[in-house]
Coordinates of C-alpha atoms in Angstrom, one line a residue:
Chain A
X89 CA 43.1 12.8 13.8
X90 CA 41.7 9.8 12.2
X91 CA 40.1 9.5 8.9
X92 CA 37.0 7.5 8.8
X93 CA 37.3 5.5 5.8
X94 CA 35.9 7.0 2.3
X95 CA 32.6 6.0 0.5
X96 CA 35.2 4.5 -2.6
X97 CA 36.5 1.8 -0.5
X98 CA 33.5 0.4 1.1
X99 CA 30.7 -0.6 -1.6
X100 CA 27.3 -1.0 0.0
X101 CA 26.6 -3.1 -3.4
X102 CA 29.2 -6.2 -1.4
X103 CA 26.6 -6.6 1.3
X104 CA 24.6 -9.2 1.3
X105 CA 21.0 -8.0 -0.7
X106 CA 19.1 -8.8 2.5
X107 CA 21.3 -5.5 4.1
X108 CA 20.4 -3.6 1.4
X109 CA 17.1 -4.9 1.0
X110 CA 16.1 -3.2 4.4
X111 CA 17.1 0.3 2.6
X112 CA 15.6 0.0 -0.1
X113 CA 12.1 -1.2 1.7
X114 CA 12.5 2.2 3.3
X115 CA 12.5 4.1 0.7
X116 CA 9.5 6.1 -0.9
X117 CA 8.3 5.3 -4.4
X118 CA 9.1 8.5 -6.0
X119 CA 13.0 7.8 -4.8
X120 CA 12.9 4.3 -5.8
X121 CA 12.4 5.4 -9.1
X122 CA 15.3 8.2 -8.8
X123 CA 17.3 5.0 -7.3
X124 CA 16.7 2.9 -10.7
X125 CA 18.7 5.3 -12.1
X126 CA 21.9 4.6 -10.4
X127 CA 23.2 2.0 -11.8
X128 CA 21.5 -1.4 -14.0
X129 CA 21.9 -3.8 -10.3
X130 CA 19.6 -1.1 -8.7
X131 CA 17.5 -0.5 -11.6
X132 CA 16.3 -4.5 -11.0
X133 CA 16.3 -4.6 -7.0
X134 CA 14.1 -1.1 -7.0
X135 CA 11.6 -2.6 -9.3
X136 CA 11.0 -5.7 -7.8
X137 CA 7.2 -6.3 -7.3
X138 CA 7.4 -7.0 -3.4
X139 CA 8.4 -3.3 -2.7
X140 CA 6.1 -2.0 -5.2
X141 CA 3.2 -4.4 -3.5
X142 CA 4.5 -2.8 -0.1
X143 CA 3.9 0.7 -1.4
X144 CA 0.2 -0.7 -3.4
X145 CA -1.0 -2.2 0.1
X146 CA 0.0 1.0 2.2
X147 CA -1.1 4.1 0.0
X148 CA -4.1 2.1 -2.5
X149 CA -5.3 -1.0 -0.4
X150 CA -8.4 1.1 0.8
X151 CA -9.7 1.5 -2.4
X152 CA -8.3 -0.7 -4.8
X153 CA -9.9 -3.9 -4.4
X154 CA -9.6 -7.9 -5.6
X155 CA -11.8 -7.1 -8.5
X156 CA -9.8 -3.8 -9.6
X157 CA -6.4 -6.0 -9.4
X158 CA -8.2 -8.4 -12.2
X159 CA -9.0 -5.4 -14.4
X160 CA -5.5 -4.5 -14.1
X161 CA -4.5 -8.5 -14.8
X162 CA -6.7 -7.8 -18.1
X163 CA -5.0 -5.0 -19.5
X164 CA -1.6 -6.6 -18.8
X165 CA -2.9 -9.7 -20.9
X166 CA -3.5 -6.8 -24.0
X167 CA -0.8 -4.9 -23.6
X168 CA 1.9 -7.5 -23.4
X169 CA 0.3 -9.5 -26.4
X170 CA 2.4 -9.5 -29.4
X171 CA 1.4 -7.0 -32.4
X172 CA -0.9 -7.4 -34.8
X173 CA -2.9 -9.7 -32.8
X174 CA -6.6 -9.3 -32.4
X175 CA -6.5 -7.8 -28.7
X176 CA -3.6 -5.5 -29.5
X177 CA -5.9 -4.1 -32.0
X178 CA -7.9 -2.4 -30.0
X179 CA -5.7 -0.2 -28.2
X180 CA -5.0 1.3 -31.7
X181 CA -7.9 2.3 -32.4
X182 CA -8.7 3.5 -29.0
X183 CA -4.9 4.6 -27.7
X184 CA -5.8 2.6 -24.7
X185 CA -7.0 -0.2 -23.6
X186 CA -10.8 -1.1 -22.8
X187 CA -11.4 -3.2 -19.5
X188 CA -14.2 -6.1 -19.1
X189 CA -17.7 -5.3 -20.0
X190 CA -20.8 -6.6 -18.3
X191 CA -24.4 -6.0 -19.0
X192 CA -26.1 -5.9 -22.2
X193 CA -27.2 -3.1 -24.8
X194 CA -28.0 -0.5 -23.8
X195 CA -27.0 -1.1 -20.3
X196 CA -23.2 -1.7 -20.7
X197 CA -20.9 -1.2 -18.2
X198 CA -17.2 -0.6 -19.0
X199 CA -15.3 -2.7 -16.0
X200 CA -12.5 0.1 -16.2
X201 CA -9.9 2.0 -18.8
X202 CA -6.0 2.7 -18.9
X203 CA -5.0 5.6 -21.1
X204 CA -2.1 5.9 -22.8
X205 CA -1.4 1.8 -22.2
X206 CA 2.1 1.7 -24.3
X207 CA 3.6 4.0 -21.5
X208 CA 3.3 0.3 -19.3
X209 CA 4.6 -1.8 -22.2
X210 CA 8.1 -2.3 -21.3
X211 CA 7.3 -2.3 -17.5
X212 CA 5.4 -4.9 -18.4
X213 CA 7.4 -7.3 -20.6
X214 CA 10.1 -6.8 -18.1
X215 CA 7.6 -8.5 -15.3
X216 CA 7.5 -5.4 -13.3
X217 CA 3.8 -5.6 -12.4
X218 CA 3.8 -4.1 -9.5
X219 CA 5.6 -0.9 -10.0
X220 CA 3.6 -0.3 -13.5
X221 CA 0.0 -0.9 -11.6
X222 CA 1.4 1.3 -9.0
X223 CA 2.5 4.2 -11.5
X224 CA -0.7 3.8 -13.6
X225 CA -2.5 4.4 -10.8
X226 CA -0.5 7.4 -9.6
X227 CA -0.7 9.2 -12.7
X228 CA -4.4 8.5 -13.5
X229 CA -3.8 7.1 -16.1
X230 CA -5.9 3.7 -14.8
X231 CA -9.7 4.3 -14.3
X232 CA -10.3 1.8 -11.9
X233 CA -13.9 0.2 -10.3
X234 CA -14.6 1.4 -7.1
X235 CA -17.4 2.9 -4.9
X236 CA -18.4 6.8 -3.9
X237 CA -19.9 7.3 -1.2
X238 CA -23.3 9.5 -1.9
X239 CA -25.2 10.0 1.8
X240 CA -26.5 6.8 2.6
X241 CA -25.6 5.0 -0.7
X242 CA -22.6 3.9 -2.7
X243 CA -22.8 4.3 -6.2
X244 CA -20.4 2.6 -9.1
X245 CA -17.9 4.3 -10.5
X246 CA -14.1 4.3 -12.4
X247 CA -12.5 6.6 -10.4
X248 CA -8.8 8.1 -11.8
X249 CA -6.4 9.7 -9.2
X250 CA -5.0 13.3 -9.4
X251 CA -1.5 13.4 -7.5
X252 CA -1.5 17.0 -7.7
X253 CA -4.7 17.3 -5.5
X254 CA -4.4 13.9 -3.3
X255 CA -8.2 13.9 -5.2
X256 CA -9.8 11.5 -8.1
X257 CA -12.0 12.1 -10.3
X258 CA -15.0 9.9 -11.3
X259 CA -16.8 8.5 -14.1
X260 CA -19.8 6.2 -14.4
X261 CA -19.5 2.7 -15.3
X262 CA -22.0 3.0 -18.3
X263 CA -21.0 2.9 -21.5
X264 CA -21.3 6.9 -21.8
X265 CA -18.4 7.2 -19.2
X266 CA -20.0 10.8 -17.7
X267 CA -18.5 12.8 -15.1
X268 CA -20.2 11.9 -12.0
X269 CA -17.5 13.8 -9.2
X270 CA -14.3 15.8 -9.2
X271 CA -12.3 16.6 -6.8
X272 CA -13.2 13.7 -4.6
X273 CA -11.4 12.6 -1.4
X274 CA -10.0 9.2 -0.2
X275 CA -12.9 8.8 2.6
X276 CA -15.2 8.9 -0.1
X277 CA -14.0 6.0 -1.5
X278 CA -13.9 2.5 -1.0
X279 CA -12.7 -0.7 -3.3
X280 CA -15.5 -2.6 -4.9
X281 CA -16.2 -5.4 -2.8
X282 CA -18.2 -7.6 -5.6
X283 CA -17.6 -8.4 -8.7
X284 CA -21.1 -7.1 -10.2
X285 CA -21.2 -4.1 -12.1
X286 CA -23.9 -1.0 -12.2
X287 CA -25.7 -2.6 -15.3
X288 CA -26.4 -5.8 -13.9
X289 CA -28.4 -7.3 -11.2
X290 CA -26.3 -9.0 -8.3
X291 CA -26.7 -12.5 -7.6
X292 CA -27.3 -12.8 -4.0
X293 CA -26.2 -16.3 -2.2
X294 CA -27.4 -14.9 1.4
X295 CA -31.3 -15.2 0.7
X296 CA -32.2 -18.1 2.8
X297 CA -29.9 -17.2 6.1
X298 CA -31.5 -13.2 6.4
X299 CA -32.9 -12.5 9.1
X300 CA -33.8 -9.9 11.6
X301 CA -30.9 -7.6 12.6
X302 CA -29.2 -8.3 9.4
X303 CA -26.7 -5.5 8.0
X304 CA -27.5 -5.3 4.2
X305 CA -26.5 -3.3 1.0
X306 CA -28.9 -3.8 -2.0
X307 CA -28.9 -2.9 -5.0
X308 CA -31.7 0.1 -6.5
X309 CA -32.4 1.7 -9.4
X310 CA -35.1 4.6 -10.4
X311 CA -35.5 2.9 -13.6
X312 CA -34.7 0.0 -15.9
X313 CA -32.3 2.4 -17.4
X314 CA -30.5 3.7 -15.0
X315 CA -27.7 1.6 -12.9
X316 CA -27.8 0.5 -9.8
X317 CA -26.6 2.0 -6.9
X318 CA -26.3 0.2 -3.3
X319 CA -28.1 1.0 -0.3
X320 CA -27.6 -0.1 3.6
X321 CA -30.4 -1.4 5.2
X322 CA -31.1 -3.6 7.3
X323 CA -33.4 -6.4 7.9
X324 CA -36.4 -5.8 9.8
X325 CA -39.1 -8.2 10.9
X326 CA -42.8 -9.0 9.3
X327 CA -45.3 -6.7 10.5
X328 CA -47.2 -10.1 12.0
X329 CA -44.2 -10.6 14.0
X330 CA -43.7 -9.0 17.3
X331 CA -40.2 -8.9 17.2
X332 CA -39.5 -11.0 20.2
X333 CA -36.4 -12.8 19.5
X334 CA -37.4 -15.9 21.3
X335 CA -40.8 -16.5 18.9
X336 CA -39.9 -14.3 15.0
X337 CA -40.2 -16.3 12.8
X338 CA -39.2 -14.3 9.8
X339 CA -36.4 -16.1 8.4
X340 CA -38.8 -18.7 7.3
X341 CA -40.8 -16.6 5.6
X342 CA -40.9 -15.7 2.0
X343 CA -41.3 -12.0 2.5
X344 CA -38.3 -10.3 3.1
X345 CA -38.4 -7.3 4.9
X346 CA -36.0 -4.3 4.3
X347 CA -35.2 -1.0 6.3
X348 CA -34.2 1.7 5.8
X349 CA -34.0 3.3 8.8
X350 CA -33.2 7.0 7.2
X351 CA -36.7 7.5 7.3
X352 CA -39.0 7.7 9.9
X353 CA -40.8 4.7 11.3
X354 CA -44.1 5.8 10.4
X355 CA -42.5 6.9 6.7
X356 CA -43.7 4.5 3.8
X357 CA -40.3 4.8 2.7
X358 CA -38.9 3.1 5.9
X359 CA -39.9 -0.7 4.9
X360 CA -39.8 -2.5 1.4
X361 CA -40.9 -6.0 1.4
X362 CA -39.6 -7.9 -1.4
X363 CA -39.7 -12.0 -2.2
X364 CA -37.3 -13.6 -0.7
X365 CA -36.2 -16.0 -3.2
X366 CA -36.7 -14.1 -7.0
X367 CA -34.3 -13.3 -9.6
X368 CA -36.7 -10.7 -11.0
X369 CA -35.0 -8.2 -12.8
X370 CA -37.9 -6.1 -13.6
X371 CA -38.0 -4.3 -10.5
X372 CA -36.5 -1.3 -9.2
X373 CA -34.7 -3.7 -6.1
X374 CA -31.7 -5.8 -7.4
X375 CA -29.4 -8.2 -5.3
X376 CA -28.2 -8.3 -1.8
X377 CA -25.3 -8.3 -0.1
X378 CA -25.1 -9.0 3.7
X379 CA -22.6 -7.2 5.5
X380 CA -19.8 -9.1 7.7
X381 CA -17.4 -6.5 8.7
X382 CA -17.9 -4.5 11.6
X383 CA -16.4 -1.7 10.3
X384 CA -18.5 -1.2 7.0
X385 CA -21.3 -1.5 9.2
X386 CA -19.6 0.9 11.7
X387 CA -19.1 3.4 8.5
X388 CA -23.0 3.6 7.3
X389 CA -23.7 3.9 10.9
X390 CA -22.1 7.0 11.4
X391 CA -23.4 7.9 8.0
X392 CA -26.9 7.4 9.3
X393 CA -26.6 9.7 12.1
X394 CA -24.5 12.6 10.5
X395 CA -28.2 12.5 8.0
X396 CA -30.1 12.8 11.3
X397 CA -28.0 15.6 12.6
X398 CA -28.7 17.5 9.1
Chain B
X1350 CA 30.2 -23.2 28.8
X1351 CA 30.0 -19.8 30.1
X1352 CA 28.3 -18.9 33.5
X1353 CA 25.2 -17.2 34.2
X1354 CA 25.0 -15.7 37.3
X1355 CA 22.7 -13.3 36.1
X1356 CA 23.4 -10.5 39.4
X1357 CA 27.1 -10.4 38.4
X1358 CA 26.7 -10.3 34.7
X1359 CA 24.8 -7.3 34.4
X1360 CA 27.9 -5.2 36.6
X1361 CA 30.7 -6.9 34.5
X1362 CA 32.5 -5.4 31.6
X1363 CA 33.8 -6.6 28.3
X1364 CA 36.7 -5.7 26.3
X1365 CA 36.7 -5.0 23.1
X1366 CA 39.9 -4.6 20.6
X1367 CA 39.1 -2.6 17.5
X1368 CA 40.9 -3.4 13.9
X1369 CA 43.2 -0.6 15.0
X1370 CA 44.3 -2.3 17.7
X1371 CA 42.6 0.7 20.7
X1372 CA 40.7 -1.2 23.7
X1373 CA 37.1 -0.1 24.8
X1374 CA 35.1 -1.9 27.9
X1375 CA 31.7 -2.3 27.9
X1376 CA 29.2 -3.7 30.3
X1377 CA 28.1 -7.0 29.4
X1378 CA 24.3 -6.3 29.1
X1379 CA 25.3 -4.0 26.1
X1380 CA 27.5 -6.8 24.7
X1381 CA 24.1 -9.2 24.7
X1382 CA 23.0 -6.8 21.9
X1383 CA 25.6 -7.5 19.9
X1384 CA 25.0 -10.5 18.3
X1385 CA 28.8 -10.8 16.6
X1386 CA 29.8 -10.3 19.9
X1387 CA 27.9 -12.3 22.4
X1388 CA 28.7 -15.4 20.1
X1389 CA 32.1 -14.2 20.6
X1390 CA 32.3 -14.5 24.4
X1391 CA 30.3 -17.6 23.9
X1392 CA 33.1 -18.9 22.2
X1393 CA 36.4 -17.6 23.7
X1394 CA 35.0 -16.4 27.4
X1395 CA 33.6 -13.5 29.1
X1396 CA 38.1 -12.6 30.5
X1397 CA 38.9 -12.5 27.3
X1398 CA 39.7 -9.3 25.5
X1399 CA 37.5 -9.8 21.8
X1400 CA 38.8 -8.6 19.0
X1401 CA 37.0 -6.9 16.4
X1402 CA 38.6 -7.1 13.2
X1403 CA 36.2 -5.3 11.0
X1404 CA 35.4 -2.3 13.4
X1405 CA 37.4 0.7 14.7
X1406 CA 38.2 3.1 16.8
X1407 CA 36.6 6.5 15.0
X1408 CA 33.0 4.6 15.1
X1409 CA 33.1 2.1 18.2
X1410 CA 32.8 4.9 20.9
X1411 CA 29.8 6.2 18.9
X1412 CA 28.3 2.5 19.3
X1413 CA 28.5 2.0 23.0
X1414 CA 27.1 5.2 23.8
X1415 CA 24.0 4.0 21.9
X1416 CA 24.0 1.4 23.6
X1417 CA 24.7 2.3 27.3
X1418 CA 21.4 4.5 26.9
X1419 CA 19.6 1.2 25.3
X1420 CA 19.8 -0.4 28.5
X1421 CA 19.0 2.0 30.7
X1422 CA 16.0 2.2 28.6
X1423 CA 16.9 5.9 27.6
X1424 CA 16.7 5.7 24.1
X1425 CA 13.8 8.2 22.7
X1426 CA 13.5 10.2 18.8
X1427 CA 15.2 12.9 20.7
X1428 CA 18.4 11.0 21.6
X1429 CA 18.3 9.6 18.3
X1430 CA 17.7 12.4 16.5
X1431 CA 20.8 14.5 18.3
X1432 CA 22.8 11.1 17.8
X1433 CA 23.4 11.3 13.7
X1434 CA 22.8 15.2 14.0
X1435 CA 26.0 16.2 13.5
X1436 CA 27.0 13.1 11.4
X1437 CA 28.0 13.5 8.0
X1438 CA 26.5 10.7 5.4
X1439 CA 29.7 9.0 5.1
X1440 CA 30.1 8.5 8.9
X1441 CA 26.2 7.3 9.1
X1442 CA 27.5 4.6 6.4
X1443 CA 30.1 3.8 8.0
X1444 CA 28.1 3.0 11.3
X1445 CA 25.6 1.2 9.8
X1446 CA 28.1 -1.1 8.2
X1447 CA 29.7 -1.4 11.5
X1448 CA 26.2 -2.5 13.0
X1449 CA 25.8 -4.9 10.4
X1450 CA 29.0 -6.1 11.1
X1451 CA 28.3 -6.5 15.0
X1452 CA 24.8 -7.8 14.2
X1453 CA 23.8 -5.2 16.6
X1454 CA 19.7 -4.8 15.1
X1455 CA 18.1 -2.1 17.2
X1456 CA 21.2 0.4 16.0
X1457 CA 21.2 -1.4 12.4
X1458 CA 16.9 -0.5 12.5
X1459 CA 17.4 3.0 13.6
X1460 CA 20.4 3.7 10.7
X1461 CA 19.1 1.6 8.2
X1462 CA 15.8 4.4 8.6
X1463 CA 18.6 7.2 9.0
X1464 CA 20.2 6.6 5.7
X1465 CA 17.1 6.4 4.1
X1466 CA 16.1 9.3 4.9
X1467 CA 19.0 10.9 3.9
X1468 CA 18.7 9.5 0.6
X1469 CA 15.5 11.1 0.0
X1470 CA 17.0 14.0 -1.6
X1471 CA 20.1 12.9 -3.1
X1472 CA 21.1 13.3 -6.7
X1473 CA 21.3 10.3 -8.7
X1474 CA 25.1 10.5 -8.8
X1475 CA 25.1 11.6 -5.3
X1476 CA 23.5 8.2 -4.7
X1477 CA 26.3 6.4 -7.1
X1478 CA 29.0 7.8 -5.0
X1479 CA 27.6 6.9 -1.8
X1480 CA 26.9 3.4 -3.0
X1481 CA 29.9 3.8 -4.5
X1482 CA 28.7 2.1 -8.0
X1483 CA 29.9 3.4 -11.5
X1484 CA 26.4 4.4 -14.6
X1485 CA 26.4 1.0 -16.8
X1486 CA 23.6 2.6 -18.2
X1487 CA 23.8 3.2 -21.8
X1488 CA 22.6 7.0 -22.9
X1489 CA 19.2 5.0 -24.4
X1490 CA 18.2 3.5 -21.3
X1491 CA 19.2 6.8 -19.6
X1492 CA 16.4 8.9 -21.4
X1493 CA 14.1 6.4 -20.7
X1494 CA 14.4 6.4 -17.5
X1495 CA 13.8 10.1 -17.5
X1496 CA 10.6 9.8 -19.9
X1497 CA 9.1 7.4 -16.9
X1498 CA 9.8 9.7 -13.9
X1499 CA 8.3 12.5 -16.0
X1500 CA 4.6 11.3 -17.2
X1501 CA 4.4 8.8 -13.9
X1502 CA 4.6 11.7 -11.3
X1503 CA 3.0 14.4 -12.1
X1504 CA 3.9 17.7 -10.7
X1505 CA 7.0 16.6 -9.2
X1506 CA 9.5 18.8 -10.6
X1507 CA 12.0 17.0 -13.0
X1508 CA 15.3 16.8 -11.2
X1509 CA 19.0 17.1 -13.0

């Protein structure tokens, strides 16, 4: 009977690293880490940042955005400073490291937090950027930016993962870092897609196209004190016009009407007219955002009518 | 330049001379997934017997039954799955390098997934065996190692 030849004589290590690269892509993160274990050769292929960004884009892509990544970029900057210099200072003090802050006193918004940042440090230094932002992420340890879904608004938060529930836990972005949600599941959540923070008003670059029909998130506050949340709406037209596409002229006007069609029509609450072109930061409104994407306006859509349904 | 009367091709047979010298036909639609060995017959003929230095006779039979259901189009996660069931991981590896060899992709895919899969669960020496590497690690690196798996993934269980 013949023998098929044993593991000892045929090293998978002699084929070429594309061969073994199609393994290793395979593999989940928790046995890429058991695989760095093997031998040193392994240890460097499994760390390599393009299956770690494979394994970031498939589990974290839905919620950790552009402007999450350059937090991230920020705390590598600290941690892999040398010691004793001014920004490795302040993990000291803290035990971890303090993200970008926007706003001014006393509305200050922390742009996120990584606990424990020396557990990255040699990750770090060793150019494995991937697999740390990956494992601070997994283990919580990153509060990251990103949105919660609340009804019909989103609201900004650093959110930190719990691997033991699949759930995260949130914080607000204000300096006071409260609680705002546990237990909190991945639909609820989406990445931050602008840079601005709670504590500051946005700057909108889509004020002169609006018009009629318009998908919209903007920014609202109850008070000068309290961060802003963002809420769909939608454009509507002036009450002058009689919405008859041919002949509205509403874009060119300086009143910009906006919708919320949670309310009734008859509701004071439906329409809020504001100026069109104002950086007034006085008011309860803040900055707009038009909506591209189908499927964000999709999302709030089937929002709005699960609040109908209630 | 070798002909391509496409009716005749797909009812002719190739054969194929393993490293241990046994003979095994297969039809020549099968042998067009075979990279290694299409550029083979390009080279020396579709009469000629082709000799496969590097593959032999324990695993070929295994490879031309997956193949003589790949062009029949028979090949579902069933087949598949019964196909490395009662293969040990040794014999996997030694197919997959055998694919690799031939350049045959669909059957390199399917056991590149397979071993994968199998490695899931496997002890870090376990893994060095199979690999068949020797620990350069030096006992300092070793518990560091450890230290990472431990705080990253919570509630995974520490393994020996």
């Amino acid at each position: 009977m013949k023998k098929i030849e044993t593991s000892s004589k045929i090293s998978l290590l002699n084929l070429p690293e594309s061969t073994l690269d199609v393994i290793l892509e395979l593999l989940s993160p928790i046995e890429l880490i058991n695989m760095s274990k093997v031998c040193t050769y392994l240890r460097g292929k499994c760390r390599s940042d393009h299956l770690w960004d494979n394994h970031m884009k498939h589990k974290w892509g839905r919620v950790f955005g552009h402007f999450a990544f350059k937090e991230w970029q920020w705390h590598v900057t600290i941690i892999t400073k040398e010691e004793g210099s001014v920004l490795n200072q302040q993990i000291n003090i803290l035990n971890g490291s303090l993200g970008s802050f926007s706003g001014s006193w006393p509305m200050l918004c922390v742009g996120s937090y990584l606990e424990e940042c020396h557990n990255f440090k040699s990750l770090l230094l060793a150019n494995h950027f991937m697999m740390a932002l990956y494992l601070s992420l997994e283990s919580g340890k990153f509060w990251f930016p990103a949105q919660l879904y609340r009804g019909l608004y989103v609201h900004d938060a650093l959110v930190s993962y719990n691997s033991i529930t699949d759930t995260f836990r949130a914080r607000t972005r204000s300096w006071n870092g409260r609680i705002v949600g546990n237990d909190i599941h991945w639909d609820k959540l989406r990445f931050s897609p602008v840079e601005t923070s709670s504590c500051v008003r946005h700057v909108s670059d889509c004020f002169q196209e609006l018009k009629p029909g318009d998908h919209i998130e903007i920014q609202w506050r109850g008070n000068t004190q309290a961060p802003y949340d963002w809420w769909y709406a939608v454009i509507g037209h002036l009450d002058s016009c009689n919405e008859n596409e041919n002949y509205c002229l509403c874009q060119n006007s300086e009143t910009l009407v906006v919708e919320f069609k949670q309310y009734p029509q008859r509701s004071s609450m439906r329409k809020a007219k504001l100026t069109r072109h104002t950086e007034d930061s006085a008011g309860n409104y803040g900055g707009i955002r038009k909506l591209h994407s189908q499927e964000e306006i999709q999302k709030w859509n089937e929002l709005l009518d699960h609040q109908r349904y209630i | 330049m070798a002909q391509e009367a496409s009716s005749s091709t797909s009812s002719k047979t190739i054969s194929l001379k393993t490293g241990d010298g046994e003979i095994f036909e297969i039809e020549a639609s099968a042998a067009k997934q075979m990279k290694t060995v299409q550029r083979l017959i390009d080279d020396l003929g579709d009469d000629i017997t082709i000799p496969l230095h590097n593959v032999f006779s324990k695993e070929l039979p295994k490879i031309i039954e997956y193949y003589k259901k790949d062009i029949t189009g028979e090949i579902t996660k069933d087949f598949e799955a019964e196909f490395v069931k009662d293969l040990n991981d040794d014999e996997v590896k030694v197919l997959f390098l055998a694919a690799n060899y031939l350049d045959a992709n669909k059957l390199f895919e399917f056991l590149s997934q397979n071993i994968a899969d199998r490695l899931e669960s496997k002890s870090v020496e376990y893994v060095r065996k199979y690999f068949g590497v020797e620990n350069d690690f030096t006992p300092e690196e070793e518990s560091k190692l450890r230290e990472e798996r431990a705080w990253s993934f919570r509630g995974i269980k520490e393994d020996e």
